[in-house]
Coordinates of C-alpha atoms in Angstrom, one line a residue:
X928 CA -84.3 171.4 232.6
X929 CA -82.2 169.0 231.9
X930 CA -82.7 167.4 228.2
X931 CA -84.2 164.4 228.9
X932 CA -86.8 166.8 231.0
X933 CA -87.6 168.4 228.2
X934 CA -87.8 166.4 225.4
X935 CA -90.5 163.9 227.6
X936 CA -92.1 167.7 227.7
X937 CA -92.0 167.9 223.6
X938 CA -92.9 163.6 223.0
X939 CA -95.7 164.0 225.8
X940 CA -97.1 167.4 223.8
X941 CA -96.8 165.9 220.6
X942 CA -98.5 162.6 221.4
X943 CA -101.6 164.9 222.9
X944 CA -101.4 166.7 219.6
X945 CA -101.7 163.1 217.7
X946 CA -98.0 163.9 216.6
X947 CA -94.8 161.7 217.1
X948 CA -91.4 163.6 216.9
X949 CA -90.8 161.4 213.5
X950 CA -93.8 163.1 211.7
X951 CA -92.7 166.0 212.5
X952 CA -89.5 166.2 211.6
X953 CA -90.3 164.4 208.0
X954 CA -93.5 167.1 207.8
X955 CA -91.0 170.0 208.7
X956 CA -88.7 168.0 205.9
X957 CA -90.8 166.8 203.2
X958 CA -93.3 169.0 202.7
X959 CA -93.4 172.0 199.8
X960 CA -94.2 175.1 201.4
X961 CA -94.9 178.7 199.5
X962 CA -93.4 182.0 200.0
X963 CA -95.2 182.9 202.4
X964 CA -94.2 180.3 205.1
X965 CA -91.9 182.5 206.6
X966 CA -91.9 180.9 210.3
X967 CA -92.1 176.8 208.9
X968 CA -88.9 178.2 206.1
X969 CA -86.9 179.5 209.2
X970 CA -87.4 176.5 211.3
X971 CA -86.9 173.8 208.7
X972 CA -83.8 175.9 207.9
X973 CA -83.1 175.7 212.0
X974 CA -83.4 171.4 211.9
X975 CA -81.5 170.9 208.4
X976 CA -78.8 172.8 210.0
X977 CA -78.7 171.7 213.3
X978 CA -79.6 168.2 212.6
X979 CA -76.6 167.0 214.0
X980 CA -76.7 167.7 217.9
X981 CA -80.5 166.8 217.0
X982 CA -80.5 163.7 215.8
X983 CA -77.5 162.7 219.0
X984 CA -80.1 163.8 221.6
X985 CA -83.0 162.0 220.4
X986 CA -80.5 158.9 220.1
X987 CA -79.4 159.7 223.7
X988 CA -82.2 159.5 224.6
X989 CA -84.0 155.7 224.9
X990 CA -87.5 156.1 223.5
X991 CA -86.4 158.1 220.7
X992 CA -83.2 156.5 220.0
X993 CA -84.9 152.8 218.1
X994 CA -87.4 155.1 216.2
X995 CA -84.7 158.0 215.0
X996 CA -82.1 155.3 213.6
X997 CA -84.8 153.6 211.6
X998 CA -86.6 157.1 210.0
X999 CA -82.2 157.4 209.3
X1000 CA -82.3 154.4 207.8
X1001 CA -85.8 155.1 205.7
X1002 CA -84.4 158.6 204.8
X1003 CA -80.8 157.3 203.6
X1004 CA -82.9 154.0 201.6
X1005 CA -85.5 155.6 200.2
X1006 CA -82.5 158.8 199.1
X1007 CA -80.6 156.3 197.3
X1008 CA -83.8 154.7 195.6
X1009 CA -84.6 158.2 194.2
X1010 CA -81.1 158.9 192.9
X1011 CA -81.0 155.0 191.2
X1012 CA -85.2 156.4 189.4
X1013 CA -83.3 159.5 188.1
X1014 CA -80.6 157.7 186.6
X1015 CA -82.9 155.4 184.8
X1016 CA -83.0 157.2 182.1
X1017 CA -79.2 157.7 181.4
X1018 CA -78.8 153.8 181.8
X1019 CA -80.4 153.2 178.5
X1020 CA -78.1 153.4 176.3
X1021 CA -75.8 152.5 178.3
X1022 CA -73.6 148.9 177.1
X1023 CA -74.8 145.7 179.7
X1024 CA -71.6 145.6 181.0
X1025 CA -71.3 149.2 182.2
X1026 CA -75.1 149.2 183.0
X1027 CA -74.4 146.1 185.7
X1028 CA -71.3 147.3 187.1
X1029 CA -72.8 150.8 188.2
X1030 CA -74.9 148.5 189.9
X1031 CA -73.0 147.0 191.5
X1032 CA -71.3 150.1 193.1
X1033 CA -74.4 151.5 193.9
X1034 CA -74.9 148.9 195.7
X1035 CA -72.1 149.2 197.8
X1036 CA -72.2 152.2 198.3
X1037 CA -75.7 152.1 199.9
X1038 CA -74.4 148.2 202.2
X1039 CA -71.8 151.6 203.1
X1040 CA -74.0 154.1 203.9
X1041 CA -76.2 151.9 205.6
X1042 CA -72.6 151.0 208.2
X1043 CA -72.0 154.4 209.0
X1044 CA -75.4 154.9 210.1
X1045 CA -75.3 151.7 212.2
X1046 CA -72.2 152.3 213.7
X1047 CA -72.8 156.1 214.6
X1048 CA -75.7 155.8 216.0
X1049 CA -74.1 153.3 218.1
X1050 CA -71.7 155.3 219.4
X1051 CA -74.5 158.1 219.6
X1052 CA -76.3 156.0 221.9
X1053 CA -73.5 154.9 223.4
X1054 CA -72.0 158.5 224.5
X1055 CA -71.3 159.1 227.7
X1056 CA -69.0 162.0 229.8
X1057 CA -67.9 159.1 232.6
X1058 CA -67.7 155.7 229.9
X1059 CA -68.0 154.8 226.5
X1060 CA -69.9 151.3 226.4
X1061 CA -68.4 150.4 222.9
X1062 CA -64.5 151.5 223.7
X1063 CA -65.0 149.6 227.0
X1064 CA -67.0 146.7 225.0
X1065 CA -63.8 146.6 222.8
X1066 CA -61.1 147.2 225.1
X1067 CA -62.1 144.3 227.1
X1068 CA -61.8 141.5 224.2
X1069 CA -59.1 143.3 223.4
X1070 CA -57.3 142.7 226.5
X1071 CA -58.8 138.9 226.8
X1072 CA -57.1 137.8 223.4
X1073 CA -53.8 139.1 224.9
X1074 CA -53.2 141.4 221.9
X1075 CA -49.9 142.9 221.9
X1076 CA -49.4 146.9 224.4
X1077 CA -48.4 148.4 221.1
X1078 CA -51.6 147.3 219.5
X1079 CA -53.5 148.0 222.6
X1080 CA -52.2 151.4 223.2
X1081 CA -52.7 152.8 219.4
X1082 CA -55.9 152.3 219.3
X1083 CA -56.4 154.1 222.4
X1084 CA -54.4 156.7 221.2
X1085 CA -57.0 156.8 218.5
X1086 CA -60.0 156.8 220.5
X1087 CA -61.1 153.5 219.3
X1088 CA -61.1 151.7 223.0
X1089 CA -60.5 153.0 226.3
X1090 CA -56.9 153.7 227.9
X1091 CA -55.0 151.0 229.5
X1092 CA -55.2 152.4 233.0
X1093 CA -58.5 152.9 232.9
X1094 CA -58.9 149.0 231.3
X1095 CA -56.9 148.2 234.7
X1096 CA -58.9 150.1 237.0
X1097 CA -62.3 148.5 235.0
X1098 CA -60.0 145.0 235.2
X1099 CA -59.8 145.7 238.8
X1100 CA -63.6 146.8 240.0
X1101 CA -64.8 143.5 237.7
X1102 CA -62.8 141.8 240.4
X1103 CA -63.9 143.0 243.6
X1104 CA -67.3 142.7 242.5
X1105 CA -66.7 139.0 241.6
X1106 CA -65.4 137.7 244.5
X1107 CA -68.5 139.8 246.9
X1108 CA -70.3 137.4 244.2
X1109 CA -68.6 134.3 244.9
X1110 CA -68.3 135.5 248.8
X1111 CA -71.9 136.3 248.9
X1112 CA -73.4 133.1 246.9
X1113 CA -71.2 129.9 248.9
X1114 CA -72.2 132.1 252.6
X1115 CA -75.6 131.4 251.7
X1116 CA -74.5 127.5 252.0
X1117 CA -76.9 127.4 249.2
X1118 CA -74.4 126.8 246.4
X1119 CA -72.6 123.6 245.1
X1120 CA -69.0 123.7 243.5
X1121 CA -68.0 121.8 240.8
X1122 CA -64.1 122.3 239.2
X1123 CA -62.0 120.8 236.6
X1124 CA -58.9 121.2 234.9
X1125 CA -57.1 123.2 232.1
X1126 CA -53.9 124.4 229.9
X1127 CA -52.6 126.8 228.5
X1128 CA -49.2 126.9 226.2
X1129 CA -47.5 130.1 226.4
X1130 CA -45.6 130.4 223.2
X1131 CA -42.5 132.4 222.4
X1132 CA -41.5 134.3 218.9
X1133 CA -38.5 133.1 218.7
X1134 CA -38.1 130.2 222.0
X1135 CA -34.6 129.8 223.5
X1136 CA -33.2 128.0 226.1
X1137 CA -33.8 130.5 229.1
X1138 CA -37.4 131.5 227.5
X1139 CA -38.9 128.7 226.0
X1140 CA -42.6 128.0 225.8
X1141 CA -43.8 127.9 228.8
X1142 CA -47.3 124.9 229.8
X1143 CA -49.5 125.9 232.7
X1144 CA -51.6 123.3 233.7
X1145 CA -54.7 125.1 236.3
X1146 CA -57.9 125.0 237.4
X1147 CA -60.9 126.4 237.0
X1148 CA -64.5 126.3 238.8
X1149 CA -67.6 127.7 239.1
X1150 CA -70.6 128.3 241.7
X1151 CA -73.6 126.4 240.5
X1152 CA -77.1 127.1 243.2
X1153 CA -78.7 124.1 244.8
X1154 CA -82.3 124.7 243.0
X1155 CA -85.2 124.1 245.8
X1156 CA -83.2 124.3 248.9
X1157 CA -84.8 126.9 250.3
X1158 CA -83.9 125.6 254.3
X1159 CA -80.1 125.5 254.7
X1160 CA -81.5 123.3 258.4
X1161 CA -81.3 120.4 255.5
X1162 CA -77.5 121.1 254.1
X1163 CA -76.5 120.7 258.1
X1164 CA -75.8 117.0 258.5
X1165 CA -72.4 116.8 258.3
X1166 CA -71.9 115.4 262.0
X1167 CA -75.0 112.7 261.4
X1168 CA -73.2 111.5 258.1
X1169 CA -70.1 111.0 259.7
X1170 CA -71.2 109.1 262.8
X1171 CA -71.9 106.2 260.5
X1172 CA -69.3 107.1 257.7
X1173 CA -67.3 103.5 257.2
X1174 CA -64.0 105.8 258.1
X1175 CA -64.6 107.5 261.5
X1176 CA -62.1 105.8 263.1
X1177 CA -64.4 105.8 266.0
X1178 CA -67.7 104.4 264.1
X1179 CA -69.6 104.1 266.5
X1180 CA -72.6 102.5 264.4
X1181 CA -71.5 99.1 263.4
X1182 CA -71.4 99.6 259.4
X1183 CA -71.9 96.4 257.4
X1184 CA -71.8 98.0 253.8
X1185 CA -73.9 97.1 250.8
X1186 CA -74.8 93.5 250.1
X1187 CA -77.1 91.8 247.5
X1188 CA -79.9 92.0 250.2
X1189 CA -80.1 95.4 250.1
X1190 CA -80.5 96.2 246.0
X1191 CA -83.3 93.7 246.6
X1192 CA -85.2 95.2 249.8
X1193 CA -84.9 98.5 247.4
X1194 CA -86.0 97.0 244.4
X1195 CA -89.3 95.9 246.0
X1196 CA -89.3 99.1 247.9
X1197 CA -89.6 101.0 244.7
X1198 CA -92.3 102.5 243.1
X1199 CA -90.9 103.1 239.4
X1200 CA -91.3 98.7 239.2
X1201 CA -94.4 98.4 241.0
X1202 CA -97.3 98.2 239.0
X1203 CA -99.7 101.2 239.8
X1204 CA -103.3 100.4 239.8
X1205 CA -105.6 100.7 237.6
X1206 CA -102.2 100.3 235.2
X1207 CA -101.6 97.3 233.1
X1208 CA -97.6 97.9 233.7
X1209 CA -95.4 99.4 235.5
X1210 CA -93.8 102.9 234.8
X1211 CA -90.2 100.8 234.0
X1212 CA -92.3 98.3 230.9
X1213 CA -94.0 101.1 230.0
X1214 CA -90.5 102.9 229.8
X1215 CA -88.6 99.7 228.3
X1216 CA -92.0 99.5 225.7
X1217 CA -91.4 102.5 224.3
X1218 CA -88.0 102.2 223.7
X1219 CA -88.9 98.7 222.2
X1220 CA -91.4 101.0 219.4
X1221 CA -88.5 103.5 219.0
X1222 CA -86.2 101.0 217.9
X1223 CA -88.6 99.1 215.5
X1224 CA -89.5 101.8 214.0
X1225 CA -86.5 104.2 213.7
X1226 CA -84.4 101.0 212.5
X1227 CA -87.0 98.6 211.4
X1228 CA -88.1 98.1 208.0
X1229 CA -91.7 97.1 208.1
X1230 CA -93.0 100.6 210.6
X1231 CA -91.1 103.1 209.5
X1232 CA -94.9 105.4 208.3
X1233 CA -95.9 104.9 212.0
X1234 CA -93.3 107.0 213.0
X1235 CA -95.2 110.1 213.2
X1236 CA -97.8 108.6 215.8
X1237 CA -94.9 108.1 218.4
X1238 CA -94.9 110.1 220.8
X1239 CA -92.2 111.2 223.6
X1240 CA -91.8 109.1 226.3
X1241 CA -94.4 110.2 230.0
X1242 CA -92.5 111.4 232.7
X1243 CA -91.4 110.6 235.6
X1244 CA -90.3 112.3 238.9
X1245 CA -90.0 115.8 236.0
X1246 CA -87.6 117.9 237.2
X1247 CA -89.2 121.8 237.1
X1248 CA -86.7 123.4 234.3
X1249 CA -85.3 126.4 236.6
X1250 CA -82.4 128.6 235.7
X1251 CA -79.0 128.4 236.8
X1252 CA -77.3 131.6 237.2
X1253 CA -73.6 130.3 237.5
X1254 CA -70.5 132.5 239.5
X1255 CA -67.7 131.8 237.4
X1256 CA -64.8 132.0 240.6
X1257 CA -61.0 132.6 240.2
X1258 CA -58.5 130.3 239.0
X1259 CA -56.0 128.3 240.1
X1260 CA -52.4 127.7 239.7
X1261 CA -52.9 124.1 241.0
X1262 CA -52.9 120.3 239.3
X1263 CA -55.5 118.6 240.4
X1264 CA -53.6 115.1 238.6
X1265 CA -52.2 114.6 242.6
X1266 CA -54.2 114.3 245.6
X1267 CA -52.2 117.5 247.2
X1268 CA -53.0 119.3 244.8
X1269 CA -57.4 118.6 244.9
X1270 CA -56.3 119.9 249.0
X1271 CA -55.0 122.8 247.9
X1272 CA -57.7 123.0 245.3
X1273 CA -60.8 122.6 248.7
X1274 CA -58.7 125.0 250.8
X1275 CA -59.1 128.0 248.6
X1276 CA -62.6 127.7 246.9
X1277 CA -63.0 127.7 250.4
X1278 CA -60.9 130.6 251.4
X1279 CA -63.3 132.7 248.1
X1280 CA -66.6 131.5 249.7
X1281 CA -66.0 132.2 253.2
X1282 CA -66.8 129.1 254.8
X1283 CA -63.9 127.7 257.5
X1284 CA -63.3 127.1 260.2
X1285 CA -63.6 129.8 263.3
X1286 CA -60.4 128.1 265.3
X1287 CA -58.7 128.7 262.1
X1288 CA -55.9 131.8 262.2
X1289 CA -57.3 133.0 258.7
X1290 CA -61.0 133.0 259.4
X1291 CA -62.5 135.7 260.4
X1292 CA -65.4 136.0 262.3
X1293 CA -67.0 139.2 261.0
X1294 CA -67.6 138.1 257.1
X1295 CA -66.9 133.7 257.3
X1296 CA -69.3 131.3 257.8
X1297 CA -68.6 128.3 260.0
X1298 CA -68.7 125.3 257.9
X1299 CA -68.3 122.8 260.3
X1300 CA -71.6 121.9 260.6
X1301 CA -73.3 121.6 257.1
X1302 CA -72.2 119.8 253.6
X1303 CA -70.7 120.9 250.4
X1304 CA -71.4 119.7 247.2
X1305 CA -69.0 119.0 244.8
X1306 CA -69.0 118.3 241.4
X1307 CA -66.6 116.8 239.3
X1308 CA -65.1 113.9 236.7
X1309 CA -64.1 110.6 238.0
X1310 CA -60.3 111.6 238.7
X1311 CA -61.9 113.9 241.0
X1312 CA -63.9 111.6 242.8
X1313 CA -61.5 108.7 243.1
X1314 CA -59.2 111.5 244.4
X1315 CA -61.2 113.3 247.5
X1316 CA -62.3 110.0 248.4
X1317 CA -58.2 109.2 248.9
X1318 CA -58.2 112.7 250.6
X1319 CA -60.7 111.6 253.2
X1320 CA -59.1 108.4 253.3
X1321 CA -56.3 110.0 254.4
X1322 CA -57.1 113.1 256.5
X1323 CA -59.8 110.5 258.5
X1324 CA -57.7 110.6 261.6
X1325 CA -57.3 115.4 261.6
X1326 CA -59.2 116.8 264.3
X1327 CA -61.1 118.8 262.9
X1328 CA -64.3 118.7 260.5
X1329 CA -63.1 120.9 258.0
X1330 CA -59.3 119.0 257.9
X1331 CA -61.1 115.5 257.9
X1332 CA -63.3 116.7 254.7
X1333 CA -66.2 115.3 256.1
X1334 CA -68.1 118.5 254.7
X1335 CA -67.5 117.0 250.7
X1336 CA -70.8 115.2 249.3
X1337 CA -68.8 114.3 246.0
X1338 CA -72.0 114.1 242.8
X1339 CA -71.7 112.9 240.4
X1340 CA -73.2 114.5 236.7
X1341 CA -75.1 112.6 234.5
X1342 CA -72.4 112.1 231.5
X1343 CA -70.0 110.8 234.4
X1344 CA -72.5 108.2 235.9
X1345 CA -72.4 107.0 232.1
X1346 CA -69.1 106.9 231.3
X1347 CA -69.1 105.1 235.0
X1348 CA -71.4 102.6 233.6
X1349 CA -69.8 101.7 230.1
X1350 CA -66.6 101.2 232.1
X1351 CA -68.4 98.6 234.1
X1352 CA -69.8 96.9 230.8
X1353 CA -66.7 97.0 229.9
X1354 CA -64.8 95.4 232.8
X1355 CA -68.1 92.7 233.1
X1356 CA -68.3 91.5 229.0
X1357 CA -64.6 92.5 227.5
X1358 CA -62.5 93.0 229.3
X1359 CA -62.3 89.5 230.9
X1360 CA -61.1 86.9 228.1
X1361 CA -62.5 83.4 228.7
X1362 CA -66.3 85.3 228.0
X1363 CA -65.7 86.2 224.9
X1364 CA -65.2 82.8 223.7
X1365 CA -69.2 82.0 224.2
X1366 CA -70.8 82.8 220.8
X1367 CA -73.9 85.0 222.4
X1368 CA -71.2 86.4 224.6
X1369 CA -70.9 90.7 223.8
X1370 CA -67.8 90.0 222.0
X1371 CA -69.2 88.3 219.7
X1372 CA -72.0 90.0 219.0
X1373 CA -70.0 93.4 218.3
X1374 CA -67.3 90.9 216.4
X1375 CA -70.7 90.8 213.7
X1376 CA -71.5 93.8 214.3
X1377 CA -68.1 96.0 213.7
X1378 CA -65.6 93.1 212.5
X1379 CA -63.3 95.6 211.4
X1380 CA -63.1 96.8 215.3
X1381 CA -62.2 93.6 217.4
X1382 CA -59.2 94.7 218.3
X1383 CA -60.3 97.9 220.0
X1384 CA -62.3 96.4 222.2
X1385 CA -60.0 94.4 223.9
X1386 CA -57.7 97.7 224.8
X1387 CA -60.5 100.0 226.2
X1388 CA -62.0 101.8 223.7
X1389 CA -63.0 105.3 224.6
X1390 CA -67.0 106.3 226.0
X1391 CA -67.8 107.3 222.9
X1392 CA -67.2 104.3 221.0
X1393 CA -68.8 101.8 223.7
X1394 CA -71.7 104.4 223.7
X1395 CA -72.1 103.6 220.3
X1396 CA -71.7 99.9 220.4
X1397 CA -73.9 99.9 223.2
X1398 CA -77.0 101.3 222.4
X1399 CA -76.0 99.3 218.1
X1400 CA -76.0 96.0 219.7
X1401 CA -79.4 96.7 221.4
X1402 CA -81.1 97.5 218.7
X1403 CA -79.6 95.1 217.1
X1404 CA -80.5 92.3 219.6
X1405 CA -84.4 93.4 220.0
X1406 CA -85.2 93.0 216.2
X1407 CA -83.9 90.4 216.2
X1408 CA -85.8 88.7 219.3
X1409 CA -88.6 90.5 217.1
X1410 CA -87.8 88.2 213.8
X1411 CA -88.1 85.1 215.7
X1412 CA -90.8 86.2 218.1
X1413 CA -92.7 86.5 214.8
X1414 CA -91.3 83.4 213.4

């Protein structure tokens, strides 16, 4: 019978008699026994002699680890308190400065003891002859921080971390597990991919002509699950979309594009702008009314006392909250700024996920999944969308759906959608010089609200500045309209 089974039997016996392991130890160590209680005295001596081993066994056992740690801290604190009480009569005769110095020393000593107890508890709880949890985590952190190898070797020889060979084996094992998760997730065809570039500057201690600081531009990617997609048949629409795609050289259906009448028909059928039966306003009007009330209360000078009555706006087509478990993919030393770079990125992502064309040589029939009939959602910034559109325009004459990139469905994120909207506002109302001369133009209004920033408006400002300008002007216009309405 192993130690854990013995401890479980002891704990069950103590529980049947209304005891716990901590109350038993406290009773044995604290009670004053007479000389006749020789058996109890022997038990107490054995407990005191083998205290370290007992604590190690209890800390390695999950049901008793937390109570024993708390009990050790309580014993330490009580010992410190008793030592302070014993020294109180002597401290009455001490000068105030010396007494304060002694209080600081005792407090620092208590903190050090508590830290030692906590550290020992962590080490004992992670004691394993095959793998020490604390040493492994510490070594992985050192490896990720790119600590010099000599420092890592010193820490490994000191017993604070695992060896360099062990961390290399651990990284290799985790890489294999990560690759398996990536392939399993993407092969289910229920995940989207998102990628973006990142830059690393590897600096050298003493740069020379032969060994200068190297600047590396690479790509990072992640796989995101598609919440709500339970049946992959909903994504089996690549061929149907390609038949009506204007890029298709052999387009079977005449594509007329989208004009103003299509937008008008969309608004006529949009339920968000219609007044539901029994309601005074449509959902769109109710949302606009809430924003007007929020501006009048939080930015006006007459309705601040109603701030506690301003509730959250009514939700429309609410998306349920769900936990998104991303699967990070391997980094790629590829430049995203070029069209060829985006082609390499997409091929690399498909290779990592085990997706491809069965007619190609690198397709593994026993593990890869055919993506020809399915679509893959891709997320990225506005530059990524522009590059992928160029890729699809240039590859549309290829023979296979994979080489045509007809499976790529690019989806903008909310942040980049806002960036596109702000850029459209700037191009419409600020870039055109003829529209800046009117008194009621956006340029004139912004010149009143932010007179020091008129030059920045004409040089394509950033997203944050335009975002603030839109909100500032909207609040000012609504407040001005309210004053005109009252007058």
